[in-house]
Amino acid sequence: MNEQQMIDLVQAGIDGELAADEQDELAQLLESSAEARELHAQLAGVAAVLGRAEPLEPPADLHARIMGSIELPAPRRRWFSFGQAGAPGPLGYGLAAVAGAIFTFAALTVVDTPFGPDDTRDMVGTIAPVAATRVGAERFDAAAGRGSLELYRLEDGGYRLDVAVDASSSLDWRIDLDGSGLVLSELTSLQGQPGRVDWPQGRILGEDDTTVRLSAALQADPSADAVNIARVGWVLSADGTTVHRGGLTAD
């Protein structure tokens, strides 16, 4: 047993905090060690003096004196205080509210801004189409109007065909997939009000609506050996006369 353990054991015995086995240990220690007996006598004398002392009540102003002696650190200078060491609390909350309103208005303005038909290829997130890679495109620009035909390969192995037509007059047009190894699956989106949509033949009768946007899902033809992108095309006509016939050019 080291010195500190001896002191702790003797002190606990004087304080009456020992269990039965510890009391036996203390008795053996006092019997075998003169140093322990001397220490026990000294501590017992101190305990006797303290036991005879009258308990004192703390001063009535003790709490106030303690609290008054506590010094809190000075408040740090605010980074934006309108020339004062510290702006009033309500003003700070007001500034936060104004900043929040400006940020919200700016965010809503950006979100509500319409995107062009080609902008979605650079978008990410849930409002963008499924990740796709453009594999071919074809464009025309003639007196009858202009337009584009774009084919995308999707991550799941399917295809998406995006079509845009801006005509100067009524145009009828048809998607031509003969020999491409692809077949039309479904019309996934349509903007504009063409006179007639003949689906799944892929024929659109423009009539009075000269601006049309559409996206169509394509899938591989089970009877075809391979997909031939160059055979994906379209035919545009006005009053029964063909004004444009074209096919995709691979990217």
GROMACS .gro file of C-alpha atoms in nm:
model
  251
    1MET     CA    1   0.000   0.000   0.000
    2ASN     CA    2   0.146   0.337  -0.096
    3GLU     CA    3   0.126   0.655   0.109
    4GLN     CA    4  -0.174   0.803  -0.071
    5GLN     CA    5  -0.375   0.482  -0.035
    6MET     CA    6  -0.292   0.478   0.338
    7ILE     CA    7  -0.408   0.838   0.382
    8ASP     CA    8  -0.732   0.769   0.194
    9LEU     CA    9  -0.804   0.460   0.403
   10VAL     CA   10  -0.736   0.637   0.736
   11GLN     CA   11  -0.941   0.942   0.638
   12ALA     CA   12  -1.233   0.726   0.523
   13GLY     CA   13  -1.222   0.539   0.856
   14ILE     CA   14  -1.242   0.864   1.054
   15ASP     CA   15  -1.530   0.983   0.834
   16GLY     CA   16  -1.714   0.653   0.887
   17GLU     CA   17  -1.725   0.567   0.518
   18LEU     CA   18  -1.563   0.221   0.525
   19ALA     CA   19  -1.733  -0.109   0.452
   20ALA     CA   20  -1.683  -0.404   0.688
   21ASP     CA   21  -1.391  -0.554   0.496
   22GLU     CA   22  -1.225  -0.212   0.466
   23GLN     CA   23  -1.258  -0.160   0.842
   24ASP     CA   24  -1.073  -0.488   0.895
   25GLU     CA   25  -0.804  -0.368   0.656
   26LEU     CA   26  -0.772  -0.040   0.850
   27ALA     CA   27  -0.744  -0.225   1.182
   28GLN     CA   28  -0.463  -0.440   1.044
   29LEU     CA   29  -0.288  -0.131   0.909
   30LEU     CA   30  -0.303   0.054   1.241
   31GLU     CA   31  -0.175  -0.255   1.421
   32SER     CA   32   0.122  -0.301   1.191
   33SER     CA   33   0.223   0.058   1.106
   34ALA     CA   34   0.333   0.326   1.351
   35GLU     CA   35   0.313   0.582   1.071
   36ALA     CA   36  -0.050   0.492   1.013
   37ARG     CA   37  -0.128   0.522   1.384
   38GLU     CA   38   0.035   0.869   1.397
   39LEU     CA   39  -0.158   0.984   1.091
   40HIS     CA   40  -0.481   0.847   1.236
   41ALA     CA   41  -0.424   1.039   1.559
   42GLN     CA   42  -0.357   1.367   1.376
   43LEU     CA   43  -0.661   1.339   1.153
   44ALA     CA   44  -0.882   1.231   1.441
   45GLY     CA   45  -0.772   1.542   1.635
   46VAL     CA   46  -0.859   1.768   1.343
   47ALA     CA   47  -1.196   1.598   1.308
   48ALA     CA   48  -1.264   1.650   1.677
   49VAL     CA   49  -1.187   2.023   1.653
   50LEU     CA   50  -1.411   2.061   1.352
   51GLY     CA   51  -1.684   1.865   1.523
   52ARG     CA   52  -1.686   2.111   1.815
   53ALA     CA   53  -1.707   2.418   1.591
   54GLU     CA   54  -2.046   2.588   1.557
   55PRO     CA   55  -2.189   2.583   1.205
   56LEU     CA   56  -2.195   2.926   1.043
   57GLU     CA   57  -2.449   3.061   0.798
   58PRO     CA   58  -2.306   3.218   0.482
   59PRO     CA   59  -2.329   3.598   0.459
   60ALA     CA   60  -2.662   3.720   0.322
   61ASP     CA   61  -2.491   3.911   0.041
   62LEU     CA   62  -2.266   3.623  -0.063
   63HIS     CA   63  -2.463   3.547  -0.381
   64ALA     CA   64  -2.470   3.911  -0.488
   65ARG     CA   65  -2.096   3.947  -0.422
   66ILE     CA   66  -2.016   3.638  -0.628
   67MET     CA   67  -2.235   3.744  -0.921
   68GLY     CA   68  -2.100   4.098  -0.905
   69SER     CA   69  -1.743   3.975  -0.928
   70ILE     CA   70  -1.809   3.790  -1.253
   71GLU     CA   71  -1.695   3.987  -1.559
   72LEU     CA   72  -1.832   3.882  -1.895
   73PRO     CA   73  -1.620   3.943  -2.206
   74ALA     CA   74  -1.709   4.254  -2.402
   75PRO     CA   75  -1.940   4.187  -2.700
   76ARG     CA   76  -1.755   4.153  -3.028
   77ARG     CA   77  -1.810   4.426  -3.283
   78ARG     CA   78  -2.058   4.326  -3.548
   79TRP     CA   79  -1.932   4.311  -3.905
   80PHE     CA   80  -2.216   4.536  -4.022
   81SER     CA   81  -2.345   4.789  -3.771
   82PHE     CA   82  -2.441   5.106  -3.959
   83GLY     CA   83  -2.155   5.290  -3.787
   84GLN     CA   84  -2.244   5.176  -3.435
   85ALA     CA   85  -2.067   4.935  -3.205
   86GLY     CA   86  -2.374   4.715  -3.214
   87ALA     CA   87  -2.692   4.747  -3.417
   88PRO     CA   88  -3.023   4.697  -3.228
   89GLY     CA   89  -3.159   4.344  -3.234
   90PRO     CA   90  -3.479   4.425  -3.431
   91LEU     CA   91  -3.273   4.597  -3.700
   92GLY     CA   92  -3.060   4.287  -3.740
   93TYR     CA   93  -3.368   4.069  -3.777
   94GLY     CA   94  -3.511   4.314  -4.030
   95LEU     CA   95  -3.196   4.299  -4.242
   96ALA     CA   96  -3.208   3.919  -4.237
   97ALA     CA   97  -3.572   3.922  -4.349
   98VAL     CA   98  -3.502   4.164  -4.635
   99ALA     CA   99  -3.201   3.960  -4.751
  100GLY     CA  100  -3.409   3.643  -4.742
  101ALA     CA  101  -3.688   3.801  -4.945
  102ILE     CA  102  -3.442   3.925  -5.209
  103PHE     CA  103  -3.279   3.582  -5.236
  104THR     CA  104  -3.616   3.406  -5.266
  105PHE     CA  105  -3.735   3.647  -5.537
  106ALA     CA  106  -3.413   3.601  -5.733
  107ALA     CA  107  -3.433   3.222  -5.706
  108LEU     CA  108  -3.795   3.212  -5.822
  109THR     CA  109  -3.714   3.446  -6.110
  110VAL     CA  110  -3.440   3.212  -6.232
  111VAL     CA  111  -3.651   2.899  -6.190
  112ASP     CA  112  -3.948   3.049  -6.374
  113THR     CA  113  -3.737   3.161  -6.670
  114PRO     CA  114  -3.845   2.957  -6.976
  115PHE     CA  115  -3.576   2.752  -7.148
  116GLY     CA  116  -3.537   2.704  -7.516
  117PRO     CA  117  -3.589   2.366  -7.680
  118ASP     CA  118  -3.215   2.293  -7.681
  119ASP     CA  119  -3.139   2.407  -7.326
  120THR     CA  120  -3.228   2.080  -7.154
  121ARG     CA  121  -2.916   1.903  -7.280
  122ASP     CA  122  -2.707   2.110  -7.036
  123MET     CA  123  -2.942   2.071  -6.740
  124VAL     CA  124  -2.908   1.829  -6.450
  125GLY     CA  125  -3.154   1.720  -6.183
  126THR     CA  126  -3.504   1.585  -6.178
  127ILE     CA  127  -3.638   1.839  -6.431
  128ALA     CA  128  -3.389   1.734  -6.697
  129PRO     CA  129  -3.448   1.436  -6.924
  130VAL     CA  130  -3.294   1.100  -6.847
  131ALA     CA  131  -2.919   1.110  -6.909
  132ALA     CA  132  -2.867   1.070  -7.282
  133THR     CA  133  -2.604   1.107  -7.551
  134ARG     CA  134  -2.684   1.260  -7.886
  135VAL     CA  135  -2.588   1.022  -8.164
  136GLY     CA  136  -2.719   1.202  -8.472
  137ALA     CA  137  -2.883   1.521  -8.597
  138GLU     CA  138  -3.032   1.678  -8.909
  139ARG     CA  139  -3.144   2.034  -8.973
  140PHE     CA  140  -3.317   2.217  -9.252
  141ASP     CA  141  -3.363   2.585  -9.331
  142ALA     CA  142  -3.573   2.671  -9.633
  143ALA     CA  143  -3.834   2.917  -9.750
  144ALA     CA  144  -4.105   2.695  -9.603
  145GLY     CA  145  -3.947   2.709  -9.258
  146ARG     CA  146  -3.677   2.554  -9.050
  147GLY     CA  147  -3.644   2.265  -8.809
  148SER     CA  148  -3.428   2.003  -8.649
  149LEU     CA  149  -3.429   1.629  -8.594
  150GLU     CA  150  -3.207   1.489  -8.314
  151LEU     CA  151  -3.162   1.131  -8.193
  152TYR     CA  152  -3.038   1.048  -7.842
  153ARG     CA  153  -2.928   0.716  -7.696
  154LEU     CA  154  -3.048   0.670  -7.337
  155GLU     CA  155  -2.861   0.503  -7.054
  156ASP     CA  156  -3.118   0.224  -7.042
  157GLY     CA  157  -3.045   0.131  -7.405
  158GLY     CA  158  -3.349   0.302  -7.556
  159TYR     CA  159  -3.361   0.603  -7.788
  160ARG     CA  160  -3.531   0.942  -7.786
  161LEU     CA  161  -3.611   1.145  -8.096
  162ASP     CA  162  -3.653   1.523  -8.054
  163VAL     CA  163  -3.825   1.714  -8.334
  164ALA     CA  164  -3.871   2.090  -8.374
  165VAL     CA  165  -4.045   2.268  -8.661
  166ASP     CA  166  -4.094   2.642  -8.714
  167ALA     CA  167  -4.276   2.683  -9.044
  168SER     CA  168  -4.366   2.998  -9.233
  169SER     CA  169  -4.686   2.826  -9.343
  170SER     CA  170  -4.869   2.502  -9.277
  171LEU     CA  171  -4.641   2.199  -9.312
  172ASP     CA  172  -4.714   1.830  -9.298
  173TRP     CA  173  -4.430   1.604  -9.195
  174ARG     CA  174  -4.358   1.241  -9.133
  175ILE     CA  175  -4.083   1.061  -8.943
  176ASP     CA  176  -3.916   0.801  -9.165
  177LEU     CA  177  -3.760   0.500  -8.989
  178ASP     CA  178  -3.753   0.257  -9.282
  179GLY     CA  179  -3.434   0.050  -9.265
  180SER     CA  180  -3.314   0.216  -8.943
  181GLY     CA  181  -3.372  -0.083  -8.717
  182LEU     CA  182  -3.582   0.139  -8.489
  183VAL     CA  183  -3.957   0.163  -8.435
  184LEU     CA  184  -4.168   0.433  -8.274
  185SER     CA  185  -4.272   0.340  -7.921
  186GLU     CA  186  -4.466   0.631  -7.778
  187LEU     CA  187  -4.509   1.004  -7.804
  188THR     CA  188  -4.368   1.135  -7.475
  189SER     CA  189  -4.425   1.510  -7.517
  190LEU     CA  190  -4.591   1.746  -7.762
  191GLN     CA  191  -4.589   2.126  -7.771
  192GLY     CA  192  -4.817   2.303  -8.012
  193GLN     CA  193  -5.158   2.222  -8.155
  194PRO     CA  194  -5.115   2.050  -8.490
  195GLY     CA  195  -5.426   1.969  -8.687
  196ARG     CA  196  -5.371   1.596  -8.660
  197VAL     CA  197  -5.125   1.353  -8.504
  198ASP     CA  198  -5.118   1.015  -8.674
  199TRP     CA  199  -4.936   0.794  -8.424
  200PRO     CA  200  -4.752   0.551  -8.426
  201GLN     CA  201  -4.702   0.616  -8.798
  202GLY     CA  202  -4.514   0.932  -8.698
  203ARG     CA  203  -4.714   1.166  -8.918
  204ILE     CA  204  -4.800   1.522  -8.814
  205LEU     CA  205  -5.045   1.746  -9.001
  206GLY     CA  206  -4.953   2.100  -8.908
  207GLU     CA  207  -5.247   2.294  -9.054
  208ASP     CA  208  -5.279   2.626  -8.868
  209ASP     CA  209  -5.014   2.558  -8.602
  210THR     CA  210  -4.677   2.625  -8.761
  211THR     CA  211  -4.463   2.572  -8.449
  212VAL     CA  212  -4.441   2.219  -8.313
  213ARG     CA  213  -4.204   2.049  -8.067
  214LEU     CA  214  -4.220   1.681  -7.982
  215SER     CA  215  -4.021   1.403  -7.821
  216ALA     CA  216  -4.077   1.039  -7.907
  217ALA     CA  217  -3.946   0.720  -7.751
  218LEU     CA  218  -3.792   0.471  -7.994
  219GLN     CA  219  -3.689   0.112  -7.943
  220ALA     CA  220  -3.490  -0.139  -8.140
  221ASP     CA  221  -3.689  -0.344  -8.390
  222PRO     CA  222  -3.667  -0.709  -8.276
  223SER     CA  223  -3.661  -0.820  -8.640
  224ALA     CA  224  -3.366  -0.595  -8.733
  225ASP     CA  225  -3.004  -0.704  -8.714
  226ALA     CA  226  -2.869  -0.364  -8.606
  227VAL     CA  227  -2.955   0.004  -8.567
  228ASN     CA  228  -2.865   0.225  -8.864
  229ILE     CA  229  -2.878   0.587  -8.750
  230ALA     CA  230  -2.827   0.720  -9.104
  231ARG     CA  231  -3.166   0.574  -9.204
  232VAL     CA  232  -3.354   0.785  -8.948
  233GLY     CA  233  -3.507   1.077  -9.134
  234TRP     CA  234  -3.817   1.280  -9.210
  235VAL     CA  235  -4.016   1.418  -9.500
  236LEU     CA  236  -4.182   1.761  -9.494
  237SER     CA  237  -4.440   1.873  -9.744
  238ALA     CA  238  -4.670   2.167  -9.814
  239ASP     CA  239  -4.991   2.128 -10.017
  240GLY     CA  240  -4.878   1.780 -10.122
  241THR     CA  241  -4.537   1.898 -10.246
  242THR     CA  242  -4.222   1.777 -10.072
  243VAL     CA  243  -4.020   2.073  -9.946
  244HIS     CA  244  -3.755   1.879  -9.755
  245ARG     CA  245  -3.635   1.523  -9.717
  246GLY     CA  246  -3.340   1.444  -9.494
  247GLY     CA  247  -3.173   1.191  -9.270
  248LEU     CA  248  -2.954   1.199  -8.963
  249THR     CA  249  -2.582   1.258  -8.973
  250ALA     CA  250  -2.403   1.067  -8.698
  251ASP     CA  251  -2.224   1.279  -8.437
   0.00000   0.00000   0.00000
